[in-house]
Short mmCIF file of C-alpha atoms in Angstrom, two decimals:
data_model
loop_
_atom_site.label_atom_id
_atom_site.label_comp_id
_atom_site.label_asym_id
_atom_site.label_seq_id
_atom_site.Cartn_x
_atom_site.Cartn_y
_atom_site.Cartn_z
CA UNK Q 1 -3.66 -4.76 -17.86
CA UNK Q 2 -0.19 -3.22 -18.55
CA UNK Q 3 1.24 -2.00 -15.31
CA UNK Q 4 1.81 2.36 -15.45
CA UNK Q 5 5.29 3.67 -15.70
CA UNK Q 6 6.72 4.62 -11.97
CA UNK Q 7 8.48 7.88 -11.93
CA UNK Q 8 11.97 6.87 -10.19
CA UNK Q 9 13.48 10.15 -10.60
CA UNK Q 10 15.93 11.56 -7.92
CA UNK Q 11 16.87 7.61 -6.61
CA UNK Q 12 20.02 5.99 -7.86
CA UNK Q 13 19.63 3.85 -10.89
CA UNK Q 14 19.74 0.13 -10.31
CA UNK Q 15 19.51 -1.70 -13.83
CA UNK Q 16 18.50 -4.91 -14.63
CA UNK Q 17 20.13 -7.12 -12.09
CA UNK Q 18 18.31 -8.62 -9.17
CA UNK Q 19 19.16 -8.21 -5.50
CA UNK Q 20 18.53 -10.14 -2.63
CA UNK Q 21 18.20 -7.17 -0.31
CA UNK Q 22 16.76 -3.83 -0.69
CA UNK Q 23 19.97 -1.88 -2.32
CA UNK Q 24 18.46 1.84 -0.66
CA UNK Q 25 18.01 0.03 2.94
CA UNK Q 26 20.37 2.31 4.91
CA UNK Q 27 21.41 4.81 2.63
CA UNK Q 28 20.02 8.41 2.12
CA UNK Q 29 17.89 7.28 -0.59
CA UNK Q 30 15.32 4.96 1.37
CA UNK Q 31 12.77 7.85 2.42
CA UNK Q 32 12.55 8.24 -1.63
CA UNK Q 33 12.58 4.75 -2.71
CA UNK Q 34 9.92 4.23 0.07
CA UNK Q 35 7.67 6.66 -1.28
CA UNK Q 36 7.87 5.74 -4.52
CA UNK Q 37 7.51 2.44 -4.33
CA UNK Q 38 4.24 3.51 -2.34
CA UNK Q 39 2.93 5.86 -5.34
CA UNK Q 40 4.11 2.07 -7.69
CA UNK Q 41 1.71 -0.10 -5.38
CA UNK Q 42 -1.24 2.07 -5.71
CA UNK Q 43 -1.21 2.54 -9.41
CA UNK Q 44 -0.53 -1.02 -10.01
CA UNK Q 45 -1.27 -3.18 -7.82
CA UNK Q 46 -4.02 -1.52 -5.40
CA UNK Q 47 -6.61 -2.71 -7.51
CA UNK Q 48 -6.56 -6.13 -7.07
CA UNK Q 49 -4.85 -6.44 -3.86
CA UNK Q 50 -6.50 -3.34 -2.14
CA UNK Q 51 -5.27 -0.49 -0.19
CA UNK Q 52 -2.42 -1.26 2.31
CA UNK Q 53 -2.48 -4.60 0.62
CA UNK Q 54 -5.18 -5.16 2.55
CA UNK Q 55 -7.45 -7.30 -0.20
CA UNK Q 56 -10.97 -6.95 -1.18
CA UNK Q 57 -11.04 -10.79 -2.35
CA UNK Q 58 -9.56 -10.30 -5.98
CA UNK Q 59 -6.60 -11.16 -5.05
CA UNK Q 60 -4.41 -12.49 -1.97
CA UNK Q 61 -3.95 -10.43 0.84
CA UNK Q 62 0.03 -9.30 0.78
CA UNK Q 63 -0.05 -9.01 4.10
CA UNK Q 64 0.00 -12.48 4.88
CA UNK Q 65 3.05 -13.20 2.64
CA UNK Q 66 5.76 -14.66 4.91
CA UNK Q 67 8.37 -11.47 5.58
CA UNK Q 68 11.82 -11.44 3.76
CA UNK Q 69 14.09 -9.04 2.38
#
């Protein structure tokens, strides 16, 4: 299944590169990139790994995941 397009609009364009730390942690932006990232997880990824990540058996429970940045 091809994952849906997230709308990002309004949060501060990050490009390609990869970052070990969330780059909106502690800046005005975080409310908004938590909230969309919320709206990302439930169109693409609820399905397997459930609601809250909590899993229905299709796939692993995220919640178990050991924490990290």
């Amino acid at each position: 299944m091809a994952p849906q397009p997230v709308d990002t609009a309004g949060l501060k364009p990050l490009g390609d590169e990869m970052f070990e730390t969330n780059p909106y942690r502690d800046t005005p932006d975080y409310p908004r990139a938590q909230e969309t990232g919320a709206k990302a997880f439930n169109q693409n990824c609820a399905r397997c790994h459930g609601l809250g990540a909590v899993s229905g058996g299709i796939a692993p429970d995220l919640r178990y995941l050991v924490p990290g940045d």
